[in-house]
Coordinates of C-alpha atoms and ligand atoms in Angstrom, one line a residue:
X1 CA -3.8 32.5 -16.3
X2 CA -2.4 29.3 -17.5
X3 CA 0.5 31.2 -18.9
X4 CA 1.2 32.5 -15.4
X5 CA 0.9 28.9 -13.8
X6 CA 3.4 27.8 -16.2
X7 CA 6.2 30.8 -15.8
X8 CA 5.5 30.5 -12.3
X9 CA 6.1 27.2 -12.6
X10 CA 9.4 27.4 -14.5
X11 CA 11.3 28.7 -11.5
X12 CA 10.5 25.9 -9.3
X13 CA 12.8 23.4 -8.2
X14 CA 10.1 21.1 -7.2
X15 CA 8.3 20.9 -10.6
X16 CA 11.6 21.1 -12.5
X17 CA 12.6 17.7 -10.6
X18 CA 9.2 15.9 -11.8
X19 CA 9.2 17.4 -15.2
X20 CA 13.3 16.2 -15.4
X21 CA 12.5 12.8 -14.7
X22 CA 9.1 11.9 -16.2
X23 CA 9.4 8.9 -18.6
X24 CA 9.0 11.0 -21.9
X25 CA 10.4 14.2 -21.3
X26 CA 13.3 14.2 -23.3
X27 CA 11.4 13.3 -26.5
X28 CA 9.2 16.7 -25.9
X29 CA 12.8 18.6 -25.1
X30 CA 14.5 17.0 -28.3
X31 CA 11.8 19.2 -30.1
X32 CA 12.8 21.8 -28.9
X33 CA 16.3 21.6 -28.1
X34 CA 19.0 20.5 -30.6
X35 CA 20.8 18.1 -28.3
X36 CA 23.1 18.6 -25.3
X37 CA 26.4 18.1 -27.0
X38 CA 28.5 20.9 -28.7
X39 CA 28.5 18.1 -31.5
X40 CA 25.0 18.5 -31.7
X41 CA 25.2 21.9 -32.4
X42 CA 27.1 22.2 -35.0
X43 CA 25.2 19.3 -36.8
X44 CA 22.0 21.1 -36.1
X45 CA 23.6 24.3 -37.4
X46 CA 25.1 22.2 -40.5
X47 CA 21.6 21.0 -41.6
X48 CA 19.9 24.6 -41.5
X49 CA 22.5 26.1 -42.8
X50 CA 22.6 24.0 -45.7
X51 CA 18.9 24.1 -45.9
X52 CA 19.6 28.2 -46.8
X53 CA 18.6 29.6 -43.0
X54 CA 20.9 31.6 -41.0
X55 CA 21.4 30.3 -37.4
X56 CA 21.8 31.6 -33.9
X57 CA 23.1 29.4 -31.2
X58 CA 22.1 29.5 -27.4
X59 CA 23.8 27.4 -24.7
X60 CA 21.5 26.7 -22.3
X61 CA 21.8 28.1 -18.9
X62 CA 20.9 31.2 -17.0
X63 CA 20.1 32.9 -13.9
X64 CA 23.7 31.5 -12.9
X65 CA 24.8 31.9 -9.3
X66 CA 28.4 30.8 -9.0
X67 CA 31.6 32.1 -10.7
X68 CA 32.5 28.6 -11.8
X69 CA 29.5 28.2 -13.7
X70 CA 29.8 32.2 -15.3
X71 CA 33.6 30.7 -16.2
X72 CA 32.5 27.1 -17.9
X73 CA 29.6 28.9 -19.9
X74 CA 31.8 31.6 -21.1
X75 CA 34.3 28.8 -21.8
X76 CA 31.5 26.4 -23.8
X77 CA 31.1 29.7 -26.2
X78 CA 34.8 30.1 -26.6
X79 CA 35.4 26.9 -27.7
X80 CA 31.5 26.3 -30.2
X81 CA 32.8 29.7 -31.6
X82 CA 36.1 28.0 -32.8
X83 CA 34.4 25.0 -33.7
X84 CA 31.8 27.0 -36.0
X85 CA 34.7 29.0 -37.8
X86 CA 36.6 25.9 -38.4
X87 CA 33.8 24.0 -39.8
X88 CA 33.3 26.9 -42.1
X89 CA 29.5 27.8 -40.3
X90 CA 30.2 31.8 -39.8
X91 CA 28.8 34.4 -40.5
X92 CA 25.6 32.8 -41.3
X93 CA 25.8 31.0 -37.4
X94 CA 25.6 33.8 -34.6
X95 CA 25.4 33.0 -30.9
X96 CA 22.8 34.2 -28.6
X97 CA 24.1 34.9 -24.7
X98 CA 21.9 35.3 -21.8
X99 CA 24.1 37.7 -19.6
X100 CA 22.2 35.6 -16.2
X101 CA 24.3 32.3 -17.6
X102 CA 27.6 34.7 -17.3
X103 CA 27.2 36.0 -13.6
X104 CA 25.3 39.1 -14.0
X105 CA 23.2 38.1 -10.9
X106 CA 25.7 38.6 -8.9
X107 CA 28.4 40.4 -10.4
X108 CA 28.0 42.6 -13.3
X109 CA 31.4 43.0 -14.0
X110 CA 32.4 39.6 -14.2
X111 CA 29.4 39.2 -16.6
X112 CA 31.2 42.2 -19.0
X113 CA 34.0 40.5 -18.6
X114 CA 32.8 37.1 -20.2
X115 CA 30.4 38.6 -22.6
X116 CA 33.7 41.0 -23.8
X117 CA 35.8 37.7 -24.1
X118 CA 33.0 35.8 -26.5
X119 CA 32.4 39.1 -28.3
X120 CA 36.3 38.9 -29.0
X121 CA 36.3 34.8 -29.9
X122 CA 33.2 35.7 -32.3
X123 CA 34.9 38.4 -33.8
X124 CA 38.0 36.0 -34.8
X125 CA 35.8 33.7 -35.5
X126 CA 34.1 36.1 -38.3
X127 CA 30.9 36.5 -36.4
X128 CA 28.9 38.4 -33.7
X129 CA 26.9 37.8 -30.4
X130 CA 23.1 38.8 -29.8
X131 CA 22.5 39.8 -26.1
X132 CA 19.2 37.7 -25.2
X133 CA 17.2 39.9 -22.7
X134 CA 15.7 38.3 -19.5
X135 CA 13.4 39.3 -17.3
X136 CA 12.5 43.7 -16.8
X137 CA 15.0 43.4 -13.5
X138 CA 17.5 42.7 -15.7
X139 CA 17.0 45.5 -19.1
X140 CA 18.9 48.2 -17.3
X141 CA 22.2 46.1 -16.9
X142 CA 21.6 44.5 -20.0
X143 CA 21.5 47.6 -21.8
X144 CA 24.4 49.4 -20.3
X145 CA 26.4 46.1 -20.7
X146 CA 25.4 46.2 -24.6
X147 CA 26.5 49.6 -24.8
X148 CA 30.0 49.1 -23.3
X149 CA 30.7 45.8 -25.6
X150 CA 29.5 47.8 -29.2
X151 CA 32.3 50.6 -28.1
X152 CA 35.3 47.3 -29.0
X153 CA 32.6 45.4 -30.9
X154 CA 30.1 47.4 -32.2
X155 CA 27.6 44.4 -34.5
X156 CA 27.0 43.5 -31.2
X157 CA 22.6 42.3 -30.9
X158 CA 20.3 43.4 -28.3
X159 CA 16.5 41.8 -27.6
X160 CA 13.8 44.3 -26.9
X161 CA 10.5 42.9 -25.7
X162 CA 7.2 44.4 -26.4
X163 CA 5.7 43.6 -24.1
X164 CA 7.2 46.5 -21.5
X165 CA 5.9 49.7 -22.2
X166 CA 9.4 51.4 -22.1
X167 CA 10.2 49.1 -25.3
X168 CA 9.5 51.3 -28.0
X169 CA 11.3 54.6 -26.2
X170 CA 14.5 51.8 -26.2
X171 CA 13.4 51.2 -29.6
X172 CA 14.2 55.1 -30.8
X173 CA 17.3 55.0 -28.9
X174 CA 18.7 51.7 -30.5
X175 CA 17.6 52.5 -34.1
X176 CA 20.7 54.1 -35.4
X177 CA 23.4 53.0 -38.3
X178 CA 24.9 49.7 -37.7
X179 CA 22.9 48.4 -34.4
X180 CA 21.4 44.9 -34.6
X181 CA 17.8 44.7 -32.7
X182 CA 16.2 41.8 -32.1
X183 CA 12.1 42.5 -31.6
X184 CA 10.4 39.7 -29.4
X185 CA 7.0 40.0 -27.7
X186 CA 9.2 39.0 -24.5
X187 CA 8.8 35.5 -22.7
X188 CA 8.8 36.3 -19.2
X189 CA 6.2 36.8 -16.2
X190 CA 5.9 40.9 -15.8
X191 CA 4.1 43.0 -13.8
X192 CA 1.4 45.4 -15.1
X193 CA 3.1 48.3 -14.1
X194 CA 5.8 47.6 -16.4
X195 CA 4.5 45.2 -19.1
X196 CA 1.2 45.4 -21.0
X197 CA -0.8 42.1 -19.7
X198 CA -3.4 41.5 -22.8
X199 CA -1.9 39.9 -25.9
X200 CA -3.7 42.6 -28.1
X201 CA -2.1 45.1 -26.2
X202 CA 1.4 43.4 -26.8
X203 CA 0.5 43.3 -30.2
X204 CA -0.1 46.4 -30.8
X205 CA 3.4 47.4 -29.3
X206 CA 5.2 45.3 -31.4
X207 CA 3.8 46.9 -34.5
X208 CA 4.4 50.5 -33.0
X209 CA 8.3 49.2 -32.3
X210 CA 8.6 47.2 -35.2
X211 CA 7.6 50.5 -37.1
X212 CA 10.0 52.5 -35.8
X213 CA 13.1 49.8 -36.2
X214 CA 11.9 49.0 -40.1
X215 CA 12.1 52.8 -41.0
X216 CA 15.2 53.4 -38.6
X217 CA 18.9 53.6 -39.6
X218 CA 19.7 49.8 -37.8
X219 CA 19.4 46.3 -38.9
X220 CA 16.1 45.2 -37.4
X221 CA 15.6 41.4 -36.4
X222 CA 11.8 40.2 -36.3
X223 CA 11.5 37.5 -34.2
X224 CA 7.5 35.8 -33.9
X225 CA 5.9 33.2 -35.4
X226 CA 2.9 35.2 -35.4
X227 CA 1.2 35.4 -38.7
X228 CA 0.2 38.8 -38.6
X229 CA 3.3 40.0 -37.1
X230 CA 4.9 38.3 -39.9
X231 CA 2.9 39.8 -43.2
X232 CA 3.0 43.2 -41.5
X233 CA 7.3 42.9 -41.2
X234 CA 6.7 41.6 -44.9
X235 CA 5.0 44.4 -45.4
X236 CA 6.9 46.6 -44.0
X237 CA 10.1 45.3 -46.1
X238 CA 8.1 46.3 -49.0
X239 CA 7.1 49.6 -48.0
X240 CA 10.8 50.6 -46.8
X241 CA 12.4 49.0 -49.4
X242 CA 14.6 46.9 -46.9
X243 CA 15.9 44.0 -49.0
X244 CA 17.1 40.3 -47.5
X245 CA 20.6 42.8 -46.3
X246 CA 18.8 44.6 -44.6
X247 CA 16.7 42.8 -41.7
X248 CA 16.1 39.7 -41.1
X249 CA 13.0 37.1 -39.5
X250 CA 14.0 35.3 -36.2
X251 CA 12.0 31.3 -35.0
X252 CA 12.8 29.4 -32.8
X253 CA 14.1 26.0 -33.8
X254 CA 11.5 23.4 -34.2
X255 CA 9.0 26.0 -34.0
X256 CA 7.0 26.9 -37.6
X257 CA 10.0 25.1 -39.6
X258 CA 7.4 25.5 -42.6
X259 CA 7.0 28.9 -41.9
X260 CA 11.1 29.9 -42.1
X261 CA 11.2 27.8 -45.1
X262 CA 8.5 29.5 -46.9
X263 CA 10.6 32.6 -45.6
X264 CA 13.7 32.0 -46.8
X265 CA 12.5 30.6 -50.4
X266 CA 10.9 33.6 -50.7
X267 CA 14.1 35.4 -50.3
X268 CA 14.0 37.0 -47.2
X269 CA 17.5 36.3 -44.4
X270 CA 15.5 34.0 -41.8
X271 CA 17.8 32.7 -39.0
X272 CA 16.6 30.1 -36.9
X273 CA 17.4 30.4 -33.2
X274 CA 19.0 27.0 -31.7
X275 CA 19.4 25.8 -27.9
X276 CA 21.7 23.2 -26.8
X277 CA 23.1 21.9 -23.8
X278 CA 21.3 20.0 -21.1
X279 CA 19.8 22.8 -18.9
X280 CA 16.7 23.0 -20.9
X281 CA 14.3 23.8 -18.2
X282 CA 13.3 27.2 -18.1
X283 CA 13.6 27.4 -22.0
X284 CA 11.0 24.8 -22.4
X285 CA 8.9 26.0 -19.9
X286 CA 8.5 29.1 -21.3
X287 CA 8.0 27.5 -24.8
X288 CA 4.6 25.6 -22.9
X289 CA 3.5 29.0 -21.9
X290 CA 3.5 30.8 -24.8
X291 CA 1.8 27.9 -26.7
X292 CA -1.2 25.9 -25.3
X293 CA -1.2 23.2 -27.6
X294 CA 2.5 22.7 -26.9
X295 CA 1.5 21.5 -23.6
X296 CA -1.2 18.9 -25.1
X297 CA 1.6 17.6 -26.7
X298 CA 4.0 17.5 -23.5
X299 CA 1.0 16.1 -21.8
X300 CA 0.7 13.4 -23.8
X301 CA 4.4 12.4 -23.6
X302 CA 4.2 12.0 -20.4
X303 CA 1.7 9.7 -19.9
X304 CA 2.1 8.0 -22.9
X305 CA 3.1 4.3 -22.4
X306 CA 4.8 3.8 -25.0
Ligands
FAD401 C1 14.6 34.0 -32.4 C2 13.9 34.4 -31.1 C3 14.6 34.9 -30.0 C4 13.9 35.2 -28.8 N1 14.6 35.8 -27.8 C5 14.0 36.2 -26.7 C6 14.6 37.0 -25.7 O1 15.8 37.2 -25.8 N2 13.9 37.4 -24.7 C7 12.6 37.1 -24.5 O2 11.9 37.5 -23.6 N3 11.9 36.4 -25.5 C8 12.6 35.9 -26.6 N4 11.9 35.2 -27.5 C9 10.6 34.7 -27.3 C10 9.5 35.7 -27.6 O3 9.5 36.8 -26.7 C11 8.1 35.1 -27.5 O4 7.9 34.6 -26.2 C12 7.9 34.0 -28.5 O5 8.5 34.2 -29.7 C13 6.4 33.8 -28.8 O6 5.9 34.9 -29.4 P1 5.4 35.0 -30.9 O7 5.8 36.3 -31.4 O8 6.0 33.9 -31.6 O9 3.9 35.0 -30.9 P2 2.7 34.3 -30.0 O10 1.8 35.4 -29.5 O11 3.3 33.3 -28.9 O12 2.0 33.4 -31.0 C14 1.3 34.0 -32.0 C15 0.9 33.1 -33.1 O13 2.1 32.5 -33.7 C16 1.8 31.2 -34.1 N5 2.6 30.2 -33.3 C17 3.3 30.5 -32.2 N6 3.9 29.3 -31.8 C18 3.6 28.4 -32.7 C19 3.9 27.0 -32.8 N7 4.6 26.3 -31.9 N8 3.4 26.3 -33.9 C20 2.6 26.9 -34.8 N9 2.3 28.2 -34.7 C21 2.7 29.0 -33.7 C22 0.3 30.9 -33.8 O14 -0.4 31.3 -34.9 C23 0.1 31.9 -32.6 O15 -1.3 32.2 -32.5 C24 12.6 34.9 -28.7 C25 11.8 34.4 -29.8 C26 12.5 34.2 -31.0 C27 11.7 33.7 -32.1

């Protein structure tokens, strides 16, 4: 219930205004958020890196509507892509692109067309690009985009979400030799009809899936912070012998830092997932709803006096 007042909530307008300018809201986004320059990127990326994690960069923005906008994201990854080869930060930095910052919302071939041209800057850069998946309007396109960009650039990421029933069919089809898949529970506000509703059922789906990526031909990319999603990937490791080359745990940054430390000192690829830029909205609303607690804590920012 709360989790659906909150998602509803993170496509307002109206809310976004008051949440934007409330006294203490950037100390909750800094959290969350690595800063809103490319700067603070790379310094963000510098420290993990250092600190043995992998990283994936995400420049905030989606559900674009404008082609100059699709242009100036496109053109913020061209240039953090150069900046992260030049500072020495790839392969073990990645970026993460949400297709919606890029124009797929209105044009899906102009979204190709962006997506294809940071695909290309990542590959001359000595890295790759995960596709981030948004909302279940948007998996078809998503999908038939990721297939297009593996044909020129084929270490290429997708997102599957548990949470929608067709997940783990996707999940067979995306298994094979050399394809990157990123398992999430999925963040966004779905309809029964195509998304299990109760978190046990979810649960249950992202074992079934995770099962069939861990003893498929691809490179699987666990992505929770759940505990017992976590020891059962562990386990899982174990049981198909899939050493730290061979799949990797996904966080979000600021989220369980502990946890992916504990991870990677126990010798398993963890790479954090980072989010810069300033249009941190609907990212940190859907942190709030996945996470009561997290909203104690925003709560208490905002009316603290401080
Ligand atoms: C790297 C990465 C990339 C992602 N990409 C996408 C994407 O492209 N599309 C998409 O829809 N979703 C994406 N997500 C979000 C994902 O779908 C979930 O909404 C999110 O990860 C929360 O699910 P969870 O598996 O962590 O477990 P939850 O069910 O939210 O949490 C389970 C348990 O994890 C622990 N936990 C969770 N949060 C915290 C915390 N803040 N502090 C301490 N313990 C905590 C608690 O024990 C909690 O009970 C991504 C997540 C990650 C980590």
């Amino acid at each position: 219930m709360l989790r659906s007042v909150i998602l509803a909530a993170s496509r307002s307008s109206q809310v976004e205004r008051l949440v934007a300018t409330a006294p203490y809201t950037r100390d909750v986004v800094r959290r969350f958020v690595a800063g809103a320059a490319t700067d603070d990127a790379l310094r963000a990326t510098r420290g993990l890196v250092d600190d043995g994690l992998a990283v994936t960069l995400d420049h905030l923005g989606e559900d674009t509507v404008r082609p100059e906008q699709a242009t100036a994201t496109r053109d913020e990854y061209l240039k953090l892509l150069k900046m992260l080869g030049a500072a020495g930060l790839t392969p073990a930095a990645e970026v993460s692109v949400k297709l919606s910052a890029l124009g797929q919302m209105f044009d899906e071939q102009l979204a190709y067309d962006n997506a294809q041209a940071i695909c290309a800057a990542a590959d001359a850069a000595g890295t790759t690009v995960t596709l981030d998946m948004e909302d279940h309007t948007t998996t078809d396109s998503t999908l038939e985009v990721l297939s297009r960009l593996r044909k020129d650039f084929p270490s290429t990421g997708a997102v599957l979400q548990a949470y929608l029933r067709r997940t783990e069919s996707d999940c067979r089809e995306l298994s094979s030799a050399g394809s990157r898949v990123r398992l999430c529970k999925g963040a966004y506000k779905e309809p029964e009809s195509v998304a299990y509703q109760s978190a046990r059922e979810v649960d249950k789906s992202y074992v079934r899936c995770m099962n069939i990526l861990m003893s498929g031909d691809g490179y699987p990319m666990l992505a929770t912070h759940d505990p017992r999603m976590i020891a059962i990937g562990e386990d899982r490791a174990r049981w198909f012998d899939r050493g730290p080359e061979r799949f990797e745990f996904q966080m979000l940054y600021g989220i369980r830092p502990e946890e992916q430390a504990r991870l990677a000192g126990d010798g398993y690829t963890v790479r954090t997932y980072v989010p810069y830029g300033d249009e941190w909205y609907g990212y940190l609303m859907r942190r709030l709803a996945e996470r009561p607690a997290n909203l104690v804590f925003f709560g208490r920012a905002l009316i603290s006096k401080k």
